[in-house]
Amino acid sequence: MSRHGDFKTIEASRPDFKAPEKPFTYTKTPNPEWTPGSGASNDEWKQYKTVSINPHGEGRVPGDNYKLMISGIVPRPIGFISTIGENGERNLAPMSYTQIVNHDPPIITVGFSGGTGLKDSTKHLLASKECTVNIISDWFIEAANYCSINAPTNISEWSLSGLTPVPSHVVAAPRVAESAFSIECKLVTHHNWTSPTTGKQTGTMCILEGVYFHVREDAINEARNIIDISKLRPVSRLGGVTYSVVERGWELPRPDFAKEVEQYEHVRKVKEEAERKEKEAEVVKN
């Protein structure tokens, strides 16, 4: 019995999964008539007070912060990390502390948490200084999740899950054939984290450079610079053991300040106020 109860019984009571019946859908934004200075699109937030929490306050344990952050910082991409150990053992594990942080060069960060010693993926990555990061899609989410199992080091998640390893071009670690988007990576550097309360190591952040991309042919455009999200169907991590797929969205172009000044009085006033304060500061300075 898991901490989530008899999960299979709970799951059986839910509706069947349905893959998107049509391509990714674009909708209007929540408030298409929004103008600069308008703030939030509704006032619901005013009905509530804020609870302020010291992450290291008395009686608070690290697990509390873990639950809080993974349920609040959502959705998160999942890095499906493939590594090879010093003795040739292959490891495959999903990591939801994954994010892109730069594009030239392509840089990805992956956080490996755990207070009971380094995970196999971490050990392999630090030793070999390379891995592949594979994006998880809904058609293999069960297999990917199974790779989070606490199997002994000598047991390969590839064999347990039935997923297919494909040789990479630059690194030794194979990529996942089922993944529509994979990145071969080299380790740039890493940083170990220690608990402010116990002083013990609690995790490792690895900074990776992408050295080779692999995209399924039907998911990439002719210019080879945009992936079709309706073909990628990425799975995001939410709180607890909850996951989600992206089926719809909206577009919001980034505003250009010079054009906004010309179009909106509110932006002009903000600009004029900032310039006034700068002039006053110059007078005081001189």
Coordinates of C-alpha atoms in Angstrom, one line a residue:
M1 CA 0.0 0.0 0.0
S2 CA 1.6 3.3 -1.1
R3 CA 1.3 6.6 0.8
H4 CA -1.4 7.5 -1.9
G5 CA -3.6 4.6 -0.8
D6 CA -4.6 1.8 -3.1
F7 CA -3.6 3.8 -6.2
K8 CA -4.9 1.3 -8.8
T9 CA -8.3 1.4 -7.2
I10 CA -8.3 5.2 -7.2
E11 CA -7.1 5.3 -10.8
A12 CA -9.8 2.8 -12.0
S13 CA -12.5 5.2 -10.8
R14 CA -11.2 8.0 -13.1
P15 CA -12.0 8.6 -16.8
D16 CA -9.8 7.0 -19.5
F17 CA -6.9 9.0 -20.8
K18 CA -7.7 10.6 -24.2
A19 CA -4.9 11.7 -26.4
P20 CA -5.5 15.1 -28.1
E21 CA -8.1 14.6 -30.8
K22 CA -6.9 17.6 -32.7
P23 CA -3.7 19.7 -32.9
F24 CA -2.5 22.0 -30.2
T25 CA -5.2 24.7 -29.9
Y26 CA -4.6 28.4 -29.6
T27 CA -7.2 30.5 -27.6
K28 CA -7.5 34.2 -26.8
T29 CA -5.6 35.4 -23.7
P30 CA -7.7 35.6 -20.5
N31 CA -8.2 39.3 -21.1
P32 CA -7.6 40.4 -24.7
E33 CA -8.6 44.0 -23.8
W34 CA -5.9 44.4 -21.2
T35 CA -4.0 47.7 -21.3
P36 CA -0.8 48.9 -19.5
G37 CA -1.3 49.7 -15.9
S38 CA -4.4 47.5 -15.6
G39 CA -2.8 44.9 -13.3
A40 CA -4.4 41.5 -12.9
S41 CA -7.4 40.5 -15.0
N42 CA -9.7 40.0 -12.0
D43 CA -9.7 40.9 -8.3
E44 CA -10.1 37.4 -6.8
W45 CA -6.6 37.6 -5.3
K46 CA -7.8 40.5 -3.1
Q47 CA -10.1 38.1 -1.1
Y48 CA -7.2 36.3 0.5
K49 CA -4.4 37.0 3.0
T50 CA -0.8 35.7 2.5
V51 CA 0.8 33.0 4.7
S52 CA 4.5 33.8 5.2
I53 CA 6.8 30.8 5.9
N54 CA 10.4 30.6 7.0
P55 CA 11.8 27.6 5.2
H56 CA 14.0 26.8 8.2
G57 CA 11.5 27.8 10.9
E58 CA 11.1 25.8 14.1
G59 CA 9.3 22.5 13.6
R60 CA 9.6 22.7 9.8
V61 CA 11.3 19.7 8.1
P62 CA 12.9 19.6 4.6
G63 CA 10.1 17.5 3.3
D64 CA 7.7 20.4 4.0
N65 CA 9.7 22.7 1.7
Y66 CA 9.9 19.9 -0.9
K67 CA 6.1 19.4 -1.0
L68 CA 5.5 23.2 -1.1
M69 CA 7.9 23.9 -3.9
I70 CA 7.0 21.0 -6.2
S71 CA 3.3 21.8 -5.8
G72 CA 3.8 25.6 -6.4
I73 CA 6.5 25.9 -9.0
V74 CA 4.6 24.2 -11.8
P75 CA 4.4 23.0 -14.4
R76 CA 8.0 21.8 -14.7
P77 CA 9.7 20.1 -17.6
I78 CA 11.1 16.6 -16.9
G79 CA 14.6 15.8 -17.9
F80 CA 14.9 12.0 -18.7
I81 CA 18.6 11.5 -18.0
S82 CA 20.6 8.7 -19.6
T83 CA 24.0 8.0 -18.2
I84 CA 26.7 5.3 -18.2
G85 CA 28.8 4.4 -15.2
E86 CA 32.5 3.7 -15.0
N87 CA 31.9 -0.1 -15.3
G88 CA 29.6 0.3 -18.3
E89 CA 26.3 0.1 -16.3
R90 CA 23.5 2.2 -17.9
N91 CA 21.1 4.3 -15.9
L92 CA 17.9 6.1 -17.0
A93 CA 16.0 8.3 -14.6
P94 CA 13.4 11.2 -14.8
M95 CA 14.5 14.5 -13.1
S96 CA 11.9 17.2 -12.6
Y97 CA 14.5 19.8 -11.5
T98 CA 15.4 20.5 -15.1
Q99 CA 15.5 23.8 -17.0
I100 CA 17.1 25.5 -20.0
V101 CA 19.1 28.6 -18.9
N102 CA 20.9 29.7 -22.1
H103 CA 20.9 29.1 -25.8
D104 CA 24.4 30.2 -27.0
P105 CA 25.8 27.8 -26.0
P106 CA 22.8 25.6 -25.2
I107 CA 22.9 25.3 -21.4
I108 CA 20.6 23.1 -19.3
T109 CA 20.6 22.7 -15.5
V110 CA 19.6 19.6 -13.7
G111 CA 19.1 19.3 -10.0
F112 CA 19.7 15.9 -8.3
S113 CA 18.2 15.9 -4.9
G114 CA 18.5 13.4 -2.1
G115 CA 19.9 13.3 1.4
T116 CA 20.9 9.6 1.5
G117 CA 23.8 9.8 -0.8
L118 CA 24.4 10.4 -4.5
K119 CA 22.0 8.9 -7.0
D120 CA 23.4 6.6 -9.7
S121 CA 22.6 9.2 -12.3
T122 CA 24.6 11.8 -10.4
K123 CA 27.6 9.4 -9.8
H124 CA 27.7 8.5 -13.5
L125 CA 27.4 12.1 -14.7
L126 CA 30.1 13.4 -12.4
A127 CA 32.5 10.6 -13.4
S128 CA 31.8 10.4 -17.2
K129 CA 31.0 14.2 -17.5
E130 CA 28.3 13.4 -20.1
C131 CA 24.7 12.3 -20.5
T132 CA 21.6 12.6 -22.7
V133 CA 18.6 14.7 -21.7
N134 CA 15.4 13.3 -23.3
I135 CA 12.0 15.0 -23.2
I136 CA 9.1 12.8 -22.0
S137 CA 5.9 12.6 -24.1
D138 CA 2.6 11.1 -23.1
W139 CA 3.1 7.9 -25.2
F140 CA 5.8 6.6 -22.8
I141 CA 5.0 8.3 -19.5
E142 CA 4.4 5.0 -17.7
A143 CA 7.7 3.6 -18.8
A144 CA 9.5 6.8 -18.0
N145 CA 7.9 7.0 -14.5
Y146 CA 8.9 3.3 -13.9
C147 CA 12.5 4.4 -14.3
S148 CA 12.2 6.3 -11.0
I149 CA 12.1 3.0 -9.2
N150 CA 14.6 2.5 -6.4
A151 CA 16.3 -0.5 -8.1
P152 CA 19.8 -1.8 -7.1
T153 CA 22.7 -0.2 -9.0
N154 CA 23.3 -3.4 -11.0
I155 CA 19.7 -3.3 -12.4
S156 CA 19.2 -1.3 -15.5
E157 CA 16.1 0.9 -15.8
W158 CA 16.3 0.3 -19.6
S159 CA 15.5 -3.4 -19.1
L160 CA 12.9 -2.8 -16.4
S161 CA 10.9 -0.2 -18.5
G162 CA 11.4 -1.8 -22.0
L163 CA 12.5 1.6 -23.5
T164 CA 14.8 1.5 -26.4
P165 CA 18.4 2.8 -26.3
V166 CA 19.9 4.4 -29.4
P167 CA 23.6 5.2 -29.8
S168 CA 24.4 8.9 -29.5
H169 CA 26.6 10.8 -31.9
V170 CA 29.0 12.5 -29.5
V171 CA 28.5 11.1 -26.0
A172 CA 28.6 7.5 -24.8
A173 CA 25.3 7.6 -23.1
P174 CA 22.5 6.4 -25.4
R175 CA 19.4 8.5 -26.1
V176 CA 15.8 7.3 -25.7
A177 CA 14.4 6.2 -29.1
E178 CA 10.8 6.8 -28.0
S179 CA 11.6 10.5 -27.2
A180 CA 10.7 13.0 -29.9
F181 CA 13.4 15.4 -28.6
S182 CA 16.8 14.4 -27.1
I183 CA 19.9 16.4 -26.4
E184 CA 23.4 15.0 -26.0
C185 CA 25.2 16.9 -23.2
K186 CA 28.6 17.5 -21.7
L187 CA 29.0 18.4 -18.0
V188 CA 30.3 22.0 -17.7
T189 CA 30.4 22.2 -13.9
H190 CA 28.5 21.2 -10.8
H191 CA 27.7 22.5 -7.3
N192 CA 26.8 20.5 -4.2
W193 CA 24.1 21.9 -1.9
T194 CA 24.3 21.5 1.9
S195 CA 21.5 21.9 4.4
P196 CA 21.6 25.2 6.5
T197 CA 20.4 23.3 9.5
T198 CA 22.4 20.0 9.4
G199 CA 25.4 20.9 7.2
K200 CA 24.9 17.6 5.3
Q201 CA 24.9 17.4 1.5
T202 CA 21.3 17.4 0.2
G203 CA 21.7 17.7 -3.6
T204 CA 23.8 18.4 -6.6
M205 CA 23.2 20.9 -9.4
C206 CA 24.8 20.0 -12.7
I207 CA 25.2 22.5 -15.5
L208 CA 25.2 20.8 -18.9
E209 CA 26.0 22.0 -22.4
G210 CA 24.0 20.6 -25.3
V211 CA 26.3 19.4 -28.0
Y212 CA 23.9 17.5 -30.3
F213 CA 20.2 17.6 -30.9
H214 CA 17.8 14.8 -32.1
V215 CA 14.3 15.6 -33.2
R216 CA 11.7 13.3 -34.7
E217 CA 11.3 14.1 -38.3
D218 CA 7.6 14.9 -38.3
A219 CA 8.0 17.2 -35.2
I220 CA 10.6 19.6 -36.7
N221 CA 9.9 22.4 -39.2
E222 CA 11.8 22.8 -42.5
A223 CA 14.2 25.4 -41.0
R224 CA 15.0 22.9 -38.2
N225 CA 14.5 25.6 -35.5
I226 CA 10.9 25.0 -34.1
I227 CA 9.4 21.8 -32.7
D228 CA 5.7 21.3 -33.2
I229 CA 4.2 21.0 -29.7
S230 CA 1.2 19.0 -31.0
K231 CA 3.7 16.3 -32.1
L232 CA 6.0 16.6 -29.1
R233 CA 3.1 16.3 -26.6
P234 CA 5.3 17.0 -23.6
V235 CA 4.5 15.8 -20.1
S236 CA 5.0 18.3 -17.3
R237 CA 5.4 17.5 -13.6
L238 CA 3.0 19.0 -11.2
G239 CA 2.8 18.5 -7.4
G240 CA 3.0 15.0 -5.7
V241 CA 2.6 12.3 -8.3
T242 CA 0.6 14.4 -10.7
Y243 CA 1.5 15.0 -14.3
S244 CA -0.1 16.9 -17.2
V245 CA 0.0 17.3 -20.9
V246 CA -0.2 20.6 -22.8
E247 CA -3.2 20.8 -25.1
R248 CA -3.9 24.5 -25.6
G249 CA -2.3 27.9 -25.1
W250 CA -2.3 31.5 -26.2
E251 CA 0.3 33.9 -27.7
L252 CA 1.5 37.1 -26.2
P253 CA 4.0 39.1 -28.2
R254 CA 6.7 40.9 -26.1
P255 CA 5.9 44.7 -25.9
D256 CA 8.4 47.2 -27.4
F257 CA 8.9 50.1 -25.0
A258 CA 9.3 52.9 -27.6
K259 CA 6.0 51.8 -29.4
E260 CA 4.2 51.5 -26.1
V261 CA 5.2 55.0 -25.1
E262 CA 3.6 56.3 -28.2
Q263 CA 0.4 54.3 -27.8
Y264 CA -0.4 54.4 -24.1
E265 CA -0.7 57.4 -21.8
H266 CA 0.1 55.2 -18.8
V267 CA 3.4 54.2 -20.2
R268 CA 4.2 57.8 -21.1
K269 CA 3.5 58.9 -17.5
V270 CA 5.7 56.1 -16.0
K271 CA 8.5 57.2 -18.4
E272 CA 8.1 60.9 -17.5
E273 CA 8.1 60.1 -13.8
A274 CA 11.3 58.0 -14.1
E275 CA 13.0 60.8 -16.0
R276 CA 11.9 63.4 -13.4
K277 CA 13.4 61.3 -10.6
E278 CA 16.6 60.9 -12.5
K279 CA 16.9 64.7 -12.9
E280 CA 16.2 65.3 -9.2
A281 CA 18.9 62.8 -8.3
E282 CA 21.4 64.5 -10.6
V283 CA 20.7 67.9 -8.9
V284 CA 21.2 66.4 -5.5
K285 CA 24.4 64.6 -6.6
N286 CA 25.9 67.9 -8.0

